[in-house]
Structure formats: structure tokens, C-alpha cells
Amino acid sequence: MKRLISKILAGIGITIVAIPVLLIALFVVIEVVGYVANHAATDKQTKELTAYIEKFIEDATIVDSHSFTGNTSGSGNHVECESMVTFNSDMAEDEVDRIFDAKYEYRELEKTDGSYIITVYGDAPFPDNIEGH
């Protein structure tokens, strides 16, 4: 009888210790999956932006591309996907802006030294990921 009670108490003790450990492990796995998914979404957004430029701006020459995943606004706790592509083109700035207006709602277009810099912001699949804090 004593053995049975001690086995039951040992099982209860192991369960009490194991539940928090499992919950912490689950949290870490979810955060890692979110991190990977957010970065994959940003890379995809940057590739799509580059392909969009090459398709709709005939004389475009891609100079550089950059992507960032994290909190881009500095306020709040959320993750965003930022893609920045620098390209050369002889098109007028208002024409280029109209091309991007057709597809991208959240964007910034800047022209410096004959090059255009387009920055596009998108939503992350896991916006509440730890990376945004």
C-alpha cells in the first residue's frame, strides 16, 4: 500500500514539474516557428517587389535590395516586413509612383542621384512574435 501511494505521489510530482516545462518548450517552439515564417515572408515580399519592378518598369536596373523583419515604426509591439529595392530608371517619378500605387498601399518612393529607392511595408504572418518587442 505504501508503494502504491509513493508511486502515485511520484507521478503527481513529475506531472507538476513536467507541465510548466512543456508549456515553456511549446512557447519557445512557437516563437522560433514565427521567427522563421516572418523572415520567409519578408524574403518573399522582397523577391516579388524586385520581380514587379523588372516586369513593369522596362528600363529598370536593380542596384540593390534589402529586407528587414521586425518593428519598423518604433511604437507598439508588432512585427512588420520591410523590403527596400534601389533601381535605376529614366522614367518620370510620377509615372513610377503610379506603377507602385497599383499594387502597394504602404510604400515610400524616393529619388536620389538618379536612382529610385522603393520601400514597401507588409504584414508579418506572426505579428506578435517576440522579434517585435
mmCIF file with all atom_site columns, C-alpha atoms in Angstrom:
data_model
loop_
_atom_site.group_PDB
_atom_site.id
_atom_site.type_symbol
_atom_site.label_atom_id
_atom_site.label_alt_id
_atom_site.label_comp_id
_atom_site.label_asym_id
_atom_site.label_entity_id
_atom_site.label_seq_id
_atom_site.pdbx_PDB_ins_code
_atom_site.Cartn_x
_atom_site.Cartn_y
_atom_site.Cartn_z
_atom_site.occupancy
_atom_site.B_iso_or_equiv
_atom_site.pdbx_formal_charge
_atom_site.auth_seq_id
_atom_site.auth_comp_id
_atom_site.auth_asym_id
_atom_site.auth_atom_id
_atom_site.pdbx_PDB_model_num
ATOM 1   C CA . MET A 1 1   ? 0.000  0.000  0.000   1.00 0.00 ? 1   MET A CA 1
ATOM 2   C CA . LYS A 1 2   ? 2.863  2.366  0.857   1.00 0.00 ? 2   LYS A CA 1
ATOM 3   C CA . ARG A 1 3   ? 4.482  1.627  -2.502  1.00 0.00 ? 3   ARG A CA 1
ATOM 4   C CA . LEU A 1 4   ? 1.274  2.419  -4.344  1.00 0.00 ? 4   LEU A CA 1
ATOM 5   C CA . ILE A 1 5   ? 0.874  5.747  -2.541  1.00 0.00 ? 5   ILE A CA 1
ATOM 6   C CA . SER A 1 6   ? 4.528  6.670  -3.154  1.00 0.00 ? 6   SER A CA 1
ATOM 7   C CA . LYS A 1 7   ? 4.191  5.786  -6.861  1.00 0.00 ? 7   LYS A CA 1
ATOM 8   C CA . ILE A 1 8   ? 1.058  7.933  -7.122  1.00 0.00 ? 8   ILE A CA 1
ATOM 9   C CA . LEU A 1 9   ? 2.751  10.845 -5.341  1.00 0.00 ? 9   LEU A CA 1
ATOM 10  C CA . ALA A 1 10  ? 5.834  10.482 -7.575  1.00 0.00 ? 10  ALA A CA 1
ATOM 11  C CA . GLY A 1 11  ? 3.595  10.545 -10.666 1.00 0.00 ? 11  GLY A CA 1
ATOM 12  C CA . ILE A 1 12  ? 1.815  13.654 -9.412  1.00 0.00 ? 12  ILE A CA 1
ATOM 13  C CA . GLY A 1 13  ? 5.163  15.325 -8.673  1.00 0.00 ? 13  GLY A CA 1
ATOM 14  C CA . ILE A 1 14  ? 6.537  14.522 -12.117 1.00 0.00 ? 14  ILE A CA 1
ATOM 15  C CA . THR A 1 15  ? 3.342  15.848 -13.722 1.00 0.00 ? 15  THR A CA 1
ATOM 16  C CA . ILE A 1 16  ? 3.512  19.083 -11.716 1.00 0.00 ? 16  ILE A CA 1
ATOM 17  C CA . VAL A 1 17  ? 7.103  19.639 -12.841 1.00 0.00 ? 17  VAL A CA 1
ATOM 18  C CA . ALA A 1 18  ? 6.572  18.463 -16.435 1.00 0.00 ? 18  ALA A CA 1
ATOM 19  C CA . ILE A 1 19  ? 3.586  20.702 -17.294 1.00 0.00 ? 19  ILE A CA 1
ATOM 20  C CA . PRO A 1 20  ? 5.432  24.039 -16.903 1.00 0.00 ? 20  PRO A CA 1
ATOM 21  C CA . VAL A 1 21  ? 8.470  22.645 -18.729 1.00 0.00 ? 21  VAL A CA 1
ATOM 22  C CA . LEU A 1 22  ? 6.268  21.515 -21.628 1.00 0.00 ? 22  LEU A CA 1
ATOM 23  C CA . LEU A 1 23  ? 4.473  24.879 -21.761 1.00 0.00 ? 23  LEU A CA 1
ATOM 24  C CA . ILE A 1 24  ? 7.781  26.760 -21.849 1.00 0.00 ? 24  ILE A CA 1
ATOM 25  C CA . ALA A 1 25  ? 9.074  24.445 -24.592 1.00 0.00 ? 25  ALA A CA 1
ATOM 26  C CA . LEU A 1 26  ? 5.855  24.980 -26.577 1.00 0.00 ? 26  LEU A CA 1
ATOM 27  C CA . PHE A 1 27  ? 6.227  28.769 -26.247 1.00 0.00 ? 27  PHE A CA 1
ATOM 28  C CA . VAL A 1 28  ? 9.834  28.623 -27.472 1.00 0.00 ? 28  VAL A CA 1
ATOM 29  C CA . VAL A 1 29  ? 8.874  26.425 -30.449 1.00 0.00 ? 29  VAL A CA 1
ATOM 30  C CA . ILE A 1 30  ? 6.032  28.784 -31.428 1.00 0.00 ? 30  ILE A CA 1
ATOM 31  C CA . GLU A 1 31  ? 8.369  31.790 -31.246 1.00 0.00 ? 31  GLU A CA 1
ATOM 32  C CA . VAL A 1 32  ? 11.031 30.060 -33.375 1.00 0.00 ? 32  VAL A CA 1
ATOM 33  C CA . VAL A 1 33  ? 8.429  28.999 -35.959 1.00 0.00 ? 33  VAL A CA 1
ATOM 34  C CA . GLY A 1 34  ? 7.104  32.575 -36.009 1.00 0.00 ? 34  GLY A CA 1
ATOM 35  C CA . TYR A 1 35  ? 10.605 33.970 -36.477 1.00 0.00 ? 35  TYR A CA 1
ATOM 36  C CA . VAL A 1 36  ? 11.306 31.665 -39.419 1.00 0.00 ? 36  VAL A CA 1
ATOM 37  C CA . ALA A 1 37  ? 7.892  32.310 -41.018 1.00 0.00 ? 37  ALA A CA 1
ATOM 38  C CA . ASN A 1 38  ? 8.232  36.096 -40.668 1.00 0.00 ? 38  ASN A CA 1
ATOM 39  C CA . HIS A 1 39  ? 11.671 36.140 -42.283 1.00 0.00 ? 39  HIS A CA 1
ATOM 40  C CA . ALA A 1 40  ? 10.487 33.864 -45.088 1.00 0.00 ? 40  ALA A CA 1
ATOM 41  C CA . ALA A 1 41  ? 7.554  36.226 -45.717 1.00 0.00 ? 41  ALA A CA 1
ATOM 42  C CA . THR A 1 42  ? 9.903  39.218 -45.873 1.00 0.00 ? 42  THR A CA 1
ATOM 43  C CA . ASP A 1 43  ? 12.234 37.453 -48.310 1.00 0.00 ? 43  ASP A CA 1
ATOM 44  C CA . LYS A 1 44  ? 9.245  36.523 -50.486 1.00 0.00 ? 44  LYS A CA 1
ATOM 45  C CA . GLN A 1 45  ? 7.954  40.113 -50.402 1.00 0.00 ? 45  GLN A CA 1
ATOM 46  C CA . THR A 1 46  ? 11.370 41.438 -51.477 1.00 0.00 ? 46  THR A CA 1
ATOM 47  C CA . LYS A 1 47  ? 11.613 38.948 -54.359 1.00 0.00 ? 47  LYS A CA 1
ATOM 48  C CA . GLU A 1 48  ? 8.082  39.836 -55.502 1.00 0.00 ? 48  GLU A CA 1
ATOM 49  C CA . LEU A 1 49  ? 8.906  43.555 -55.356 1.00 0.00 ? 49  LEU A CA 1
ATOM 50  C CA . THR A 1 50  ? 12.052 43.019 -57.423 1.00 0.00 ? 50  THR A CA 1
ATOM 51  C CA . ALA A 1 51  ? 10.115 40.953 -59.987 1.00 0.00 ? 51  ALA A CA 1
ATOM 52  C CA . TYR A 1 52  ? 7.376  43.617 -60.101 1.00 0.00 ? 52  TYR A CA 1
ATOM 53  C CA . ILE A 1 53  ? 9.957  46.322 -60.845 1.00 0.00 ? 53  ILE A CA 1
ATOM 54  C CA . GLU A 1 54  ? 11.580 44.245 -63.579 1.00 0.00 ? 54  GLU A CA 1
ATOM 55  C CA . LYS A 1 55  ? 8.197  43.477 -65.153 1.00 0.00 ? 55  LYS A CA 1
ATOM 56  C CA . PHE A 1 56  ? 6.534  46.913 -65.115 1.00 0.00 ? 56  PHE A CA 1
ATOM 57  C CA . ILE A 1 57  ? 9.500  49.272 -65.483 1.00 0.00 ? 57  ILE A CA 1
ATOM 58  C CA . GLU A 1 58  ? 11.134 48.210 -68.730 1.00 0.00 ? 58  GLU A CA 1
ATOM 59  C CA . ASP A 1 59  ? 14.396 50.109 -68.361 1.00 0.00 ? 59  ASP A CA 1
ATOM 60  C CA . ALA A 1 60  ? 14.887 49.282 -64.679 1.00 0.00 ? 60  ALA A CA 1
ATOM 61  C CA . THR A 1 61  ? 18.264 48.135 -63.485 1.00 0.00 ? 61  THR A CA 1
ATOM 62  C CA . ILE A 1 62  ? 18.269 46.718 -59.967 1.00 0.00 ? 62  ILE A CA 1
ATOM 63  C CA . VAL A 1 63  ? 21.156 48.158 -57.981 1.00 0.00 ? 63  VAL A CA 1
ATOM 64  C CA . ASP A 1 64  ? 20.494 46.757 -54.511 1.00 0.00 ? 64  ASP A CA 1
ATOM 65  C CA . SER A 1 65  ? 17.835 45.098 -52.399 1.00 0.00 ? 65  SER A CA 1
ATOM 66  C CA . HIS A 1 66  ? 17.464 44.961 -48.655 1.00 0.00 ? 66  HIS A CA 1
ATOM 67  C CA . SER A 1 67  ? 14.912 43.452 -46.312 1.00 0.00 ? 67  SER A CA 1
ATOM 68  C CA . PHE A 1 68  ? 14.159 43.885 -42.628 1.00 0.00 ? 68  PHE A CA 1
ATOM 69  C CA . THR A 1 69  ? 11.833 41.955 -40.347 1.00 0.00 ? 69  THR A CA 1
ATOM 70  C CA . GLY A 1 70  ? 10.859 43.499 -37.034 1.00 0.00 ? 70  GLY A CA 1
ATOM 71  C CA . ASN A 1 71  ? 9.274  46.579 -35.537 1.00 0.00 ? 71  ASN A CA 1
ATOM 72  C CA . THR A 1 72  ? 9.769  49.238 -38.215 1.00 0.00 ? 72  THR A CA 1
ATOM 73  C CA . SER A 1 73  ? 7.713  52.036 -36.666 1.00 0.00 ? 73  SER A CA 1
ATOM 74  C CA . GLY A 1 74  ? 9.327  52.124 -33.232 1.00 0.00 ? 74  GLY A CA 1
ATOM 75  C CA . SER A 1 75  ? 5.976  52.203 -31.484 1.00 0.00 ? 75  SER A CA 1
ATOM 76  C CA . GLY A 1 76  ? 3.936  49.251 -30.388 1.00 0.00 ? 76  GLY A CA 1
ATOM 77  C CA . ASN A 1 77  ? 4.820  45.612 -30.122 1.00 0.00 ? 77  ASN A CA 1
ATOM 78  C CA . HIS A 1 78  ? 4.418  44.080 -33.555 1.00 0.00 ? 78  HIS A CA 1
ATOM 79  C CA . VAL A 1 79  ? 6.433  42.679 -36.425 1.00 0.00 ? 79  VAL A CA 1
ATOM 80  C CA . GLU A 1 80  ? 6.380  44.065 -39.966 1.00 0.00 ? 80  GLU A CA 1
ATOM 81  C CA . CYS A 1 81  ? 8.080  43.078 -43.198 1.00 0.00 ? 81  CYS A CA 1
ATOM 82  C CA . GLU A 1 82  ? 10.080 45.851 -44.879 1.00 0.00 ? 82  GLU A CA 1
ATOM 83  C CA . SER A 1 83  ? 11.532 45.494 -48.366 1.00 0.00 ? 83  SER A CA 1
ATOM 84  C CA . MET A 1 84  ? 13.767 48.127 -49.933 1.00 0.00 ? 84  MET A CA 1
ATOM 85  C CA . VAL A 1 85  ? 14.934 47.998 -53.541 1.00 0.00 ? 85  VAL A CA 1
ATOM 86  C CA . THR A 1 86  ? 17.198 50.526 -55.241 1.00 0.00 ? 86  THR A CA 1
ATOM 87  C CA . PHE A 1 87  ? 16.967 50.700 -59.027 1.00 0.00 ? 87  PHE A CA 1
ATOM 88  C CA . ASN A 1 88  ? 17.850 52.976 -61.921 1.00 0.00 ? 88  ASN A CA 1
ATOM 89  C CA . SER A 1 89  ? 15.309 54.119 -64.490 1.00 0.00 ? 89  SER A CA 1
ATOM 90  C CA . ASP A 1 90  ? 14.759 57.053 -66.839 1.00 0.00 ? 90  ASP A CA 1
ATOM 91  C CA . MET A 1 91  ? 11.003 57.108 -66.156 1.00 0.00 ? 91  MET A CA 1
ATOM 92  C CA . ALA A 1 92  ? 9.445  60.165 -64.541 1.00 0.00 ? 92  ALA A CA 1
ATOM 93  C CA . GLU A 1 93  ? 8.882  59.936 -60.797 1.00 0.00 ? 93  GLU A CA 1
ATOM 94  C CA . ASP A 1 94  ? 5.105  60.368 -61.022 1.00 0.00 ? 94  ASP A CA 1
ATOM 95  C CA . GLU A 1 95  ? 4.925  57.559 -63.601 1.00 0.00 ? 95  GLU A CA 1
ATOM 96  C CA . VAL A 1 96  ? 6.957  55.245 -61.371 1.00 0.00 ? 96  VAL A CA 1
ATOM 97  C CA . ASP A 1 97  ? 4.781  56.160 -58.395 1.00 0.00 ? 97  ASP A CA 1
ATOM 98  C CA . ARG A 1 98  ? 1.624  55.302 -60.358 1.00 0.00 ? 98  ARG A CA 1
ATOM 99  C CA . ILE A 1 99  ? 3.057  51.875 -61.170 1.00 0.00 ? 99  ILE A CA 1
ATOM 100 C CA . PHE A 1 100 ? 3.639  51.137 -57.477 1.00 0.00 ? 100 PHE A CA 1
ATOM 101 C CA . ASP A 1 101 ? 0.311  52.690 -56.458 1.00 0.00 ? 101 ASP A CA 1
ATOM 102 C CA . ALA A 1 102 ? -1.472 49.985 -58.437 1.00 0.00 ? 102 ALA A CA 1
ATOM 103 C CA . LYS A 1 103 ? -0.120 47.216 -56.167 1.00 0.00 ? 103 LYS A CA 1
ATOM 104 C CA . TYR A 1 104 ? 1.375  48.558 -52.937 1.00 0.00 ? 104 TYR A CA 1
ATOM 105 C CA . GLU A 1 105 ? -0.646 50.510 -50.395 1.00 0.00 ? 105 GLU A CA 1
ATOM 106 C CA . TYR A 1 106 ? 2.107  51.056 -47.825 1.00 0.00 ? 106 TYR A CA 1
ATOM 107 C CA . ARG A 1 107 ? 5.169  52.283 -49.643 1.00 0.00 ? 107 ARG A CA 1
ATOM 108 C CA . GLU A 1 108 ? 7.670  55.123 -49.863 1.00 0.00 ? 108 GLU A CA 1
ATOM 109 C CA . LEU A 1 109 ? 9.303  56.194 -53.117 1.00 0.00 ? 109 LEU A CA 1
ATOM 110 C CA . GLU A 1 110 ? 12.405 58.326 -53.067 1.00 0.00 ? 110 GLU A CA 1
ATOM 111 C CA . LYS A 1 111 ? 14.631 59.547 -55.897 1.00 0.00 ? 111 LYS A CA 1
ATOM 112 C CA . THR A 1 112 ? 18.254 60.389 -55.186 1.00 0.00 ? 112 THR A CA 1
ATOM 113 C CA . ASP A 1 113 ? 21.140 60.829 -57.586 1.00 0.00 ? 113 ASP A CA 1
ATOM 114 C CA . GLY A 1 114 ? 19.162 59.335 -60.497 1.00 0.00 ? 114 GLY A CA 1
ATOM 115 C CA . SER A 1 115 ? 18.241 56.199 -58.569 1.00 0.00 ? 115 SER A CA 1
ATOM 116 C CA . TYR A 1 116 ? 14.876 55.277 -57.136 1.00 0.00 ? 116 TYR A CA 1
ATOM 117 C CA . ILE A 1 117 ? 14.510 53.709 -53.722 1.00 0.00 ? 117 ILE A CA 1
ATOM 118 C CA . ILE A 1 118 ? 11.191 51.978 -53.138 1.00 0.00 ? 118 ILE A CA 1
ATOM 119 C CA . THR A 1 119 ? 10.373 50.813 -49.632 1.00 0.00 ? 119 THR A CA 1
ATOM 120 C CA . VAL A 1 120 ? 7.365  48.546 -49.160 1.00 0.00 ? 120 VAL A CA 1
ATOM 121 C CA . TYR A 1 121 ? 5.863  47.562 -45.818 1.00 0.00 ? 121 TYR A CA 1
ATOM 122 C CA . GLY A 1 122 ? 3.843  44.385 -45.350 1.00 0.00 ? 122 GLY A CA 1
ATOM 123 C CA . ASP A 1 123 ? 2.182  42.420 -42.600 1.00 0.00 ? 123 ASP A CA 1
ATOM 124 C CA . ALA A 1 124 ? 4.033  39.564 -40.962 1.00 0.00 ? 124 ALA A CA 1
ATOM 125 C CA . PRO A 1 125 ? 2.326  36.180 -40.584 1.00 0.00 ? 125 PRO A CA 1
ATOM 126 C CA . PHE A 1 126 ? 3.156  36.220 -36.856 1.00 0.00 ? 126 PHE A CA 1
ATOM 127 C CA . PRO A 1 127 ? 2.804  39.921 -35.934 1.00 0.00 ? 127 PRO A CA 1
ATOM 128 C CA . ASP A 1 128 ? 3.004  39.326 -32.176 1.00 0.00 ? 128 ASP A CA 1
ATOM 129 C CA . ASN A 1 129 ? 6.300  37.467 -32.355 1.00 0.00 ? 129 ASN A CA 1
ATOM 130 C CA . ILE A 1 130 ? 8.968  38.280 -29.751 1.00 0.00 ? 130 ILE A CA 1
ATOM 131 C CA . GLU A 1 131 ? 11.044 39.904 -32.513 1.00 0.00 ? 131 GLU A CA 1
ATOM 132 C CA . GLY A 1 132 ? 8.720  42.929 -32.491 1.00 0.00 ? 132 GLY A CA 1
ATOM 133 C CA . HIS A 1 133 ? 9.311  43.766 -28.839 1.00 0.00 ? 133 HIS A CA 1
#
